Amino acid sequence: MDTGAAVHHLQTYERVWRDFDLINEAQPTKANGAPGRLDPSGQTAGIRLGLPFCRDLTPDSVDDPELSRFIAAHPQSTYSTVQLACTFTPDADDEYTRATLQVFLSRADDQNTPPLPVAYSMSPRRQVDTGTPVTFTLTASVLFVEAAVEMTRPLRRDKVFLQAMNIKLPDPGWEFRRTPKSRIDGPHDLALVTVAPTNVPVHGRLAVNAEVRRKGMPGWFRTRPEDAAALTFTITG
């Protein structure tokens, strides 16, 4: 499917931002093994997430004829776009050295048998260490094109700032890495296309992990279990 001439843009929407605390994986414990009290100044980090905006793709909802025909030719599957964003705002004494934003997909009918919902495509797939912020316009067809592109050019790991992971799996995500020229800082737009059986709603859940150097000391932080409901969303299917 050649969708290079695509003109169907992802739908403009009013982004909803929400701030979340990340807790330190190495939580202090009391002598009896019970959880100790966290020091908010030293045991939490923060991230701002643009909550997911989801939309099913139908033959009539896209402007690209070839993409429309592709969707129509697969009536047993529902393709949906999920747009989200994240903003890293490290404190003065903090430096994010690595971070992952992961999406866990599952069938809302609680059946764990195939076909399972997966990420058919993701954008961006990769950003290299240029030291210059990368901007791009997301289109539904661009996402489908990227699904067919295999990245074969080898790159040194320390040159890759952003890498999509687990494409074609139920737990896709993006990994950010501090590089010599690029800090993990500021906003990032992300999007994926999911595919699931038709008429099967899909649940999604976001999770964030971050390695933060605070005053030179590394720590690994993650989203709090009590925020699970706020990080969950539904794709209609």
Rosetta silent file (secondary structure, phi, psi, omega in degrees, C-alpha in Angstrom):
SEQUENCE: MDTGAAVHHLQTYERVWRDFDLINEAQPTKANGAPGRLDPSGQTAGIRLGLPFCRDLTPDSVDDPELSRFIAAHPQSTYSTVQLACTFTPDADDEYTRATLQVFLSRADDQNTPPLPVAYSMSPRRQVDTGTPVTFTLTASVLFVEAAVEMTRPLRRDKVFLQAMNIKLPDPGWEFRRTPKSRIDGPHDLALVTVAPTNVPVHGRLAVNAEVRRKGMPGWFRTRPEDAAALTFTITG
SCORE:     score description
SCORE:     0.000 S_00000001
   1 L     0.000  112.863  178.874    0.000    0.000    0.000 S_00000001
   2 L   -95.486  109.830 -179.374    1.629    3.209   -1.205 S_00000001
   3 L  -117.340   32.387 -177.648    0.227    6.114    0.772 S_00000001
   4 L   -64.766  -24.911 -178.650    2.944    8.619    0.034 S_00000001
   5 L   -95.457   22.811 -174.301    0.414   11.108   -1.371 S_00000001
   6 L   -64.054  143.207  176.820   -1.715   10.996    1.739 S_00000001
   7 L  -126.754    0.946 -177.768   -3.545   14.134    2.770 S_00000001
   8 L   -79.504  110.672 -179.781   -5.643   12.785    5.635 S_00000001
   9 E   -89.692  147.054  173.056   -4.437   14.518    8.783 S_00000001
  10 L   -58.544  146.232 -172.958   -5.045   13.224   12.242 S_00000001
  11 L   -64.213  135.440  173.986   -7.971   15.037   13.782 S_00000001
  12 L   -71.605  136.386 -178.241   -7.258   18.290   15.576 S_00000001
  13 L  -145.997  162.044  177.931   -8.339   18.086   19.179 S_00000001
  14 L   -87.052  109.058 -174.783   -8.064   20.036   22.397 S_00000001
  15 L   -69.163  137.856  176.856   -5.308   18.331   24.300 S_00000001
  16 L  -106.793  115.515  179.913   -5.922   17.581   27.959 S_00000001
  17 E   -96.816  145.744  175.212   -2.766   17.774   30.044 S_00000001
  18 E  -145.317  137.472  178.523   -2.360   16.215   33.467 S_00000001
  19 E   -89.440  138.817  179.135    0.584   16.201   35.871 S_00000001
  20 E  -130.177  142.756  171.596    1.648   12.935   37.484 S_00000001
  21 E   -87.375  139.618  172.028    4.106   12.131   40.239 S_00000001
  22 E  -105.811  134.211 -178.254    6.580    9.332   39.647 S_00000001
  23 E  -101.574  151.933 -179.844    7.673    7.401   42.733 S_00000001
  24 E   -70.760  132.480  178.376   11.100    5.987   43.405 S_00000001
  25 L   -61.646  -35.440 -178.216   11.330    2.234   42.831 S_00000001
  26 L   -89.136   73.162 -178.492   13.611    1.913   45.849 S_00000001
  27 L   -74.160  140.971  179.047   11.068    2.905   48.473 S_00000001
  28 L   -68.034  148.400  177.606   12.329    3.028   52.054 S_00000001
  29 E  -126.597  153.641  175.630   11.099    0.334   54.424 S_00000001
  30 L   -80.252  172.858 -178.012   10.831    0.113   58.175 S_00000001
  31 L   -60.501  -31.709 -178.847   12.661   -2.504   60.207 S_00000001
  32 L   -85.234    6.359  178.253    9.569   -4.753   60.196 S_00000001
  33 L    89.904   -7.310  178.969    9.378   -4.664   56.392 S_00000001
  34 L   -73.804  151.515 -179.969    6.415   -2.297   56.244 S_00000001
  35 E   -59.407  136.307  175.077    6.631    0.578   53.765 S_00000001
  36 L   -86.393  175.794  179.642    8.316    3.644   55.152 S_00000001
  37 L   -83.845  131.802  179.081    7.252    7.219   54.538 S_00000001
  38 L   -77.132  143.182  172.290    8.502    8.743   51.330 S_00000001
  39 L   -88.790  107.045 -174.381   10.327   12.037   51.392 S_00000001
  40 H   -56.455  -28.329 -177.004    8.476   14.008   48.694 S_00000001
  41 H   -77.023  -22.613 -176.084   11.496   16.164   47.996 S_00000001
  42 H  -119.547  -11.379 -172.596   13.798   13.242   47.271 S_00000001
  43 H  -115.796    8.304  176.816   11.612   10.290   46.330 S_00000001
  44 E  -131.089  153.935  170.735    9.360   11.644   43.599 S_00000001
  45 E  -133.071  174.600 -175.517    9.803   13.039   40.119 S_00000001
  46 E  -135.384  157.731  175.024    7.183   14.430   37.790 S_00000001
  47 E  -149.674  149.073  175.761    5.887   14.251   34.254 S_00000001
  48 E  -111.082  127.099 -178.321    3.079   15.953   32.344 S_00000001
  49 E  -113.449  136.579  167.481    1.060   13.762   29.990 S_00000001
  50 E   -85.655  109.612 -171.383   -1.233   14.734   27.161 S_00000001
  51 E   -62.402  149.615 -172.783   -4.012   12.207   27.720 S_00000001
  52 E   -61.614  140.410  171.199   -4.847    9.911   24.794 S_00000001
  53 E  -117.124  120.721 -171.846   -7.275   11.000   22.088 S_00000001
  54 E  -116.406  144.009  177.922   -8.651    7.995   20.202 S_00000001
  55 E  -152.058  130.217  175.639  -10.541    7.736   16.932 S_00000001
  56 E   -72.563  143.036  175.027  -11.553    4.767   14.782 S_00000001
  57 E   -97.381  127.894  177.345  -10.552    4.914   11.126 S_00000001
  58 L  -123.976  162.536  178.692  -13.279    4.015    8.645 S_00000001
  59 L   -56.647  -30.689 -177.586  -13.299    4.056    4.841 S_00000001
  60 L   -87.775  -11.596 -174.923  -15.433    7.212    4.957 S_00000001
  61 L   -94.148   -4.657 -177.963  -13.380    9.046    7.578 S_00000001
  62 L  -111.943  150.552 -177.492  -10.127    9.237    5.602 S_00000001
  63 L   -91.820  -18.643 -176.942   -9.329   11.457    2.615 S_00000001
  64 L   -85.284  116.543 -177.532   -6.786    9.175    0.964 S_00000001
  65 H   -57.632  -39.110 -178.066   -8.545    6.799   -1.479 S_00000001
  66 H   -68.697  -40.580  176.583   -5.892    4.106   -1.168 S_00000001
  67 H   -64.275  -39.878  177.763   -6.019    4.163    2.609 S_00000001
  68 H   -60.358  -43.405  179.149   -9.819    4.047    2.423 S_00000001
  69 H   -65.854  -37.996  178.627   -9.652    0.963    0.197 S_00000001
  70 H   -60.845  -46.507 -179.503   -7.153   -0.690    2.541 S_00000001
  71 H   -64.856  -42.215 -179.690   -9.464   -0.250    5.542 S_00000001
  72 H   -64.120  -29.306 -178.375  -12.495   -1.429    3.552 S_00000001
  73 L   -78.626   -5.262 -179.871  -10.610   -4.557    2.491 S_00000001
  74 L  -125.477   63.420 -176.552  -10.116   -5.587    6.142 S_00000001
  75 L   -67.002  -16.503 -179.875  -13.640   -5.570    7.629 S_00000001
  76 L   -79.465   -6.887 -177.110  -12.618   -8.087   10.284 S_00000001
  77 E  -125.977  147.354  173.447  -10.281   -5.524   11.860 S_00000001
  78 E  -111.699  124.899  176.166  -10.719   -2.065   13.333 S_00000001
  79 E  -101.871  134.056 -177.426   -7.873    0.406   12.918 S_00000001
  80 E  -136.292  146.085  173.855   -7.780    3.322   15.366 S_00000001
  81 E   -96.870  141.808  175.243   -5.480    6.267   15.927 S_00000001
  82 E  -126.361  114.590  178.114   -4.263    7.121   19.416 S_00000001
  83 E  -105.458  134.133  178.751   -2.671   10.558   19.851 S_00000001
  84 E  -150.925  175.589 -177.770   -0.824   11.400   23.060 S_00000001
  85 E  -156.235  161.076  174.179    2.020   13.530   24.317 S_00000001
  86 E  -142.770  149.120  177.581    4.455   13.879   27.184 S_00000001
  87 E  -129.428  122.045  176.296    6.392   16.791   28.612 S_00000001
  88 E   -95.666  125.188  179.443    9.546   16.353   30.681 S_00000001
  89 L  -130.769   73.893 -178.140   10.231   19.237   33.062 S_00000001
  90 L   -64.850  145.352  174.699   13.177   18.218   35.221 S_00000001
  91 L   -67.968  171.122 -175.736   13.975   20.269   38.294 S_00000001
  92 L   -59.556  -33.964 -177.352   17.198   22.242   38.455 S_00000001
  93 L   -93.624    3.275 -175.685   19.011   19.420   40.256 S_00000001
  94 E  -108.628  150.679  170.680   17.539   16.651   38.079 S_00000001
  95 E  -141.901  120.721  175.163   18.557   15.153   34.762 S_00000001
  96 E   -76.547  120.524  178.695   16.501   12.511   32.975 S_00000001
  97 E   -99.786  -23.549  176.262   18.971    9.996   31.528 S_00000001
  98 E  -158.540  145.874  178.229   16.419    7.505   30.258 S_00000001
  99 E  -154.179  147.165  174.987   12.629    7.336   30.135 S_00000001
 100 E  -129.992  138.746  170.106    9.965    5.100   28.649 S_00000001
 101 E  -116.380  116.067 -174.234    6.320    5.782   27.924 S_00000001
 102 E  -118.338  147.591  179.130    4.532    2.487   27.384 S_00000001
 103 E  -118.762  122.055  178.426    0.990    1.636   26.282 S_00000001
 104 E  -103.824  119.398 -177.191   -0.559   -1.641   27.408 S_00000001
 105 E  -104.995  141.121  177.021   -3.427   -2.805   25.178 S_00000001
 106 E  -150.601  156.139  176.744   -5.997   -5.453   26.088 S_00000001
 107 E   -73.592  135.157 -179.689   -9.382   -6.653   24.901 S_00000001
 108 L   -72.878  -15.264  177.415  -12.245   -5.166   26.904 S_00000001
 109 L   -85.973    8.372  175.360  -14.089   -8.499   26.728 S_00000001
 110 L    64.549   14.995  174.865  -11.317   -9.980   28.926 S_00000001
 111 L   -87.734  126.263 -178.579  -10.451  -12.641   26.344 S_00000001
 112 L  -100.880   18.140  179.374   -6.718  -13.217   26.189 S_00000001
 113 L   -97.692  149.539  178.956   -6.843  -15.355   23.071 S_00000001
 114 L   -62.376  153.195    2.380   -5.751  -14.090   19.641 S_00000001
 115 L   -81.888  133.092  178.076   -6.336  -11.904   17.835 S_00000001
 116 L   -94.613  154.031  174.353   -5.152   -9.448   20.457 S_00000001
 117 L   -67.634  138.262 -179.397   -5.028   -5.682   19.959 S_00000001
 118 E  -139.994  167.341  172.287   -1.582   -4.535   18.882 S_00000001
 119 E   -83.286  111.107  178.854    0.206   -1.426   17.669 S_00000001
 120 E   -74.750  -33.230 -178.729    0.067   -1.651   13.881 S_00000001
 121 E  -157.094  158.188 -179.332    2.249    1.427   13.499 S_00000001
 122 E  -142.241  150.020  176.607    3.912    4.106   15.598 S_00000001
 123 E  -146.752  134.237   -2.797    5.225    7.609   15.048 S_00000001
 124 L   -75.047  154.485  176.717    7.883    8.732   15.465 S_00000001
 125 L   -81.825  -38.332 -177.709    9.744    5.479   14.911 S_00000001
 126 E  -160.950  141.989  169.474   13.178    6.920   15.681 S_00000001
 127 E  -130.340  132.127 -177.386   14.907   10.227   16.287 S_00000001
 128 E   -97.544  169.959 -175.308   18.672   10.470   16.229 S_00000001
 129 L   -76.155   98.233  178.292   20.986   12.734   18.139 S_00000001
 130 L  -113.403  -18.585 -175.884   21.003   15.993   16.196 S_00000001
 131 L    79.570   -2.613 -179.680   20.813   18.514   19.001 S_00000001
 132 L  -117.620  130.671  178.376   17.930   20.205   17.132 S_00000001
 133 L   -57.318  138.422 -179.358   14.269   19.682   18.087 S_00000001
 134 L  -100.878  128.586  175.451   12.424   17.608   15.491 S_00000001
 135 L  -116.224  148.243 -179.547    8.975   18.706   14.344 S_00000001
 136 L  -155.061  156.639  176.166    6.677   16.682   12.132 S_00000001
 137 L  -104.393  121.123 -179.352    3.100   16.590   10.913 S_00000001
 138 L   -84.385  133.351  170.201    1.297   13.373   11.743 S_00000001
 139 E  -129.747  153.065  179.004   -1.113   11.905    9.240 S_00000001
 140 H   -58.805  -39.888 -178.592   -2.957    8.631    9.442 S_00000001
 141 H   -69.043  -34.756  175.751   -1.359    7.544    6.168 S_00000001
 142 H   -58.548  -40.723  178.700    2.107    8.434    7.415 S_00000001
 143 H   -62.813  -41.677  179.039    1.521    6.014   10.268 S_00000001
 144 H   -67.130  -38.111  176.892    0.512    3.277    7.840 S_00000001
 145 H   -61.170  -44.889 -178.084    3.553    3.967    5.684 S_00000001
 146 H   -63.809  -26.338  178.518    5.820    3.686    8.706 S_00000001
 147 H   -64.596  -26.901 -177.347    4.282    0.314    9.506 S_00000001
 148 L   -95.190   -3.385 -176.208    5.751   -1.041    6.273 S_00000001
 149 L   -94.074  125.383  174.826    9.211    0.530    6.691 S_00000001
 150 L  -100.390  126.133 -178.651   11.953   -1.586    8.163 S_00000001
 151 L   -89.365  106.442 -174.771   14.796    0.424    9.663 S_00000001
 152 L  -105.781  -10.899 -178.316   17.944   -1.439    8.661 S_00000001
 153 L   -72.090  118.205 -179.598   20.543    1.288    9.049 S_00000001
 154 L   -71.821  139.347  178.052   22.660    0.441   12.096 S_00000001
 155 L  -133.213  144.029  173.510   23.172    3.255   14.579 S_00000001
 156 L   -62.784  139.128 -175.788   25.242    3.492   17.708 S_00000001
 157 H   -59.012  -34.480 -177.541   22.957    3.264   20.722 S_00000001
 158 H   -76.603   -0.720  176.644   24.284    6.510   22.175 S_00000001
 159 H   -99.298  -10.501 -177.084   23.181    8.328   18.991 S_00000001
 160 E   -94.749  113.837  179.860   19.497    7.334   19.240 S_00000001
 161 E   -82.996  -40.281 -176.443   17.497    9.833   21.267 S_00000001
 162 E  -137.645  131.029 -177.619   14.016    8.335   20.739 S_00000001
 163 E  -137.796  126.003  171.915   13.124    4.805   19.683 S_00000001
 164 E   -73.150  147.614 -178.494    9.721    3.155   19.219 S_00000001
 165 E  -139.377  154.669  175.669    9.563   -0.342   20.646 S_00000001
 166 L    61.888   39.022  172.806    7.306   -3.394   20.530 S_00000001
 167 L   -66.973  141.498 -175.653    5.611   -2.564   17.229 S_00000001
 168 L    72.286   17.790  177.557    3.053   -5.272   16.294 S_00000001
 169 L  -125.778  164.737 -178.518    2.761   -6.203   19.985 S_00000001
 170 L   -77.412   -3.881 -177.341    0.173   -5.375   22.697 S_00000001
 171 L  -127.556   59.033 -179.543    2.682   -3.367   24.767 S_00000001
 172 L   -70.259  165.314  177.196    4.151   -0.706   22.454 S_00000001
 173 E  -175.143 -179.420  177.572    6.069    2.269   23.762 S_00000001
 174 E  -127.912  139.318  176.947    8.792    4.813   23.202 S_00000001
 175 E  -113.764  127.637  175.255   12.199    4.966   24.855 S_00000001
 176 E  -103.831  138.578  177.209   14.014    8.279   25.339 S_00000001
 177 E  -133.062  133.847  173.409   17.768    8.333   26.020 S_00000001
 178 L   -64.019  131.413  178.836   19.994   11.227   27.000 S_00000001
 179 L  -123.210  170.932 -179.769   22.603   11.711   24.289 S_00000001
 180 L   -57.007  -28.012 -176.200   25.650   13.961   24.001 S_00000001
 181 L  -109.932  -15.509 -172.391   23.595   16.555   22.091 S_00000001
 182 L  -127.659  123.982  174.623   20.002   16.011   23.252 S_00000001
 183 L   -90.567  154.401  173.544   18.536   16.268   26.740 S_00000001
 184 L   -84.466   96.817 -172.548   15.279   14.597   27.749 S_00000001
 185 L  -157.823  152.284  173.456   13.337   17.789   28.190 S_00000001
 186 E    80.461 -174.405 -174.103   10.271   19.568   26.846 S_00000001
 187 E   -87.501  152.189  177.895    7.178   18.304   24.974 S_00000001
 188 E  -142.299  125.894  176.062    6.952   15.362   22.587 S_00000001
 189 E   -89.759  135.166 -177.772    4.011   14.418   20.340 S_00000001
 190 E  -134.425  153.790  177.619    3.424   10.698   19.870 S_00000001
 191 E  -157.412  153.612  174.679    0.880    8.633   17.973 S_00000001
 192 E  -146.291  158.049  170.961    0.099    5.062   17.072 S_00000001
 193 E  -108.411  125.522  175.811   -2.384    3.086   15.019 S_00000001
 194 E  -100.959  153.626  173.399   -3.913    0.107   16.787 S_00000001
 195 E  -130.871  134.320 -177.076   -5.570   -2.850   15.124 S_00000001
 196 E  -147.897  163.083  176.847   -8.078   -5.066   16.909 S_00000001
 197 E   -59.935  141.543  179.521  -10.926   -7.413   16.016 S_00000001
 198 L   -59.374  141.349  178.612  -13.995   -5.541   14.797 S_00000001
 199 L    68.135   17.106  175.080  -16.625   -4.798   17.459 S_00000001
 200 L  -114.228  105.554  176.407  -14.200   -5.554   20.286 S_00000001
 201 L   -60.257  151.963 -176.998  -13.508   -2.473   22.452 S_00000001
 202 E  -121.983  134.270  172.278   -9.917   -2.101   23.572 S_00000001
 203 E   -95.820  141.778  174.668   -8.603   -0.899   26.902 S_00000001
 204 E  -126.762  148.047  177.938   -5.323    0.969   27.040 S_00000001
 205 E  -138.313  132.526  178.268   -3.153    1.874   30.008 S_00000001
 206 E   -93.058  147.570  173.680   -0.189    4.235   30.102 S_00000001
 207 E  -144.876  141.007 -179.352    2.895    3.702   32.228 S_00000001
 208 E  -125.021  134.343  171.290    5.998    5.851   32.578 S_00000001
 209 E  -126.288  142.672 -178.418    9.415    4.882   33.887 S_00000001
 210 E  -145.612  135.644  171.077   12.308    7.292   34.176 S_00000001
 211 E   -95.829  118.533 -173.912   15.921    7.107   35.252 S_00000001
 212 E  -121.896  129.289  171.636   16.712   10.413   36.935 S_00000001
 213 E   -94.078  117.386 -178.315   20.052   11.638   38.187 S_00000001
 214 E  -114.702  114.073 -175.490   19.391   13.855   41.185 S_00000001
 215 L    52.296   39.521  176.829   22.424   15.769   42.424 S_00000001
 216 L    86.572   -9.224 -177.257   24.557   13.178   40.646 S_00000001
 217 E  -102.582  126.627 -177.854   22.824   10.162   42.216 S_00000001
 218 E   -78.980  149.163  174.362   20.775    7.912   39.886 S_00000001
 219 E  -150.056  152.092 -178.187   17.285    6.725   40.747 S_00000001
 220 E  -113.119  124.445 -173.627   14.559    4.846   38.863 S_00000001
 221 E  -119.141  153.747 -179.172   11.034    6.244   39.038 S_00000001
 222 E  -146.442  164.707  177.133    7.662    4.946   37.834 S_00000001
 223 E   -65.515  150.628 -175.764    4.002    5.915   37.756 S_00000001
 224 L   -80.657  141.186  177.048    2.081    5.334   40.978 S_00000001
 225 H   -56.430  -34.598 -177.557   -0.338    2.373   41.231 S_00000001
 226 H   -70.636   -9.953  177.247   -3.025    4.697   42.585 S_00000001
 227 H   -95.060    7.031 -174.235   -2.935    6.646   39.293 S_00000001
 228 L   -57.649  -42.234 -177.839   -3.855    3.577   37.221 S_00000001
 229 H   -63.524  -39.608 -178.875   -7.464    4.707   36.655 S_00000001
 230 H   -71.382  -18.619 -178.287   -6.360    8.133   35.418 S_00000001
 231 H   -99.515    7.466 -178.049   -3.900    6.488   33.024 S_00000001
 232 E  -102.990  142.476  179.178   -6.499    4.126   31.500 S_00000001
 233 E  -143.269  167.810 -177.755   -8.437    4.850   28.315 S_00000001
 234 E  -126.159  135.194  171.465  -10.800    3.018   25.926 S_00000001
 235 E  -102.471  125.547 -167.913  -10.701    2.626   22.167 S_00000001
 236 L   -61.442  -43.694 -178.082  -14.257    2.040   20.980 S_00000001
 237 L    74.418    0.000    0.000  -13.587   -0.607   18.339 S_00000001
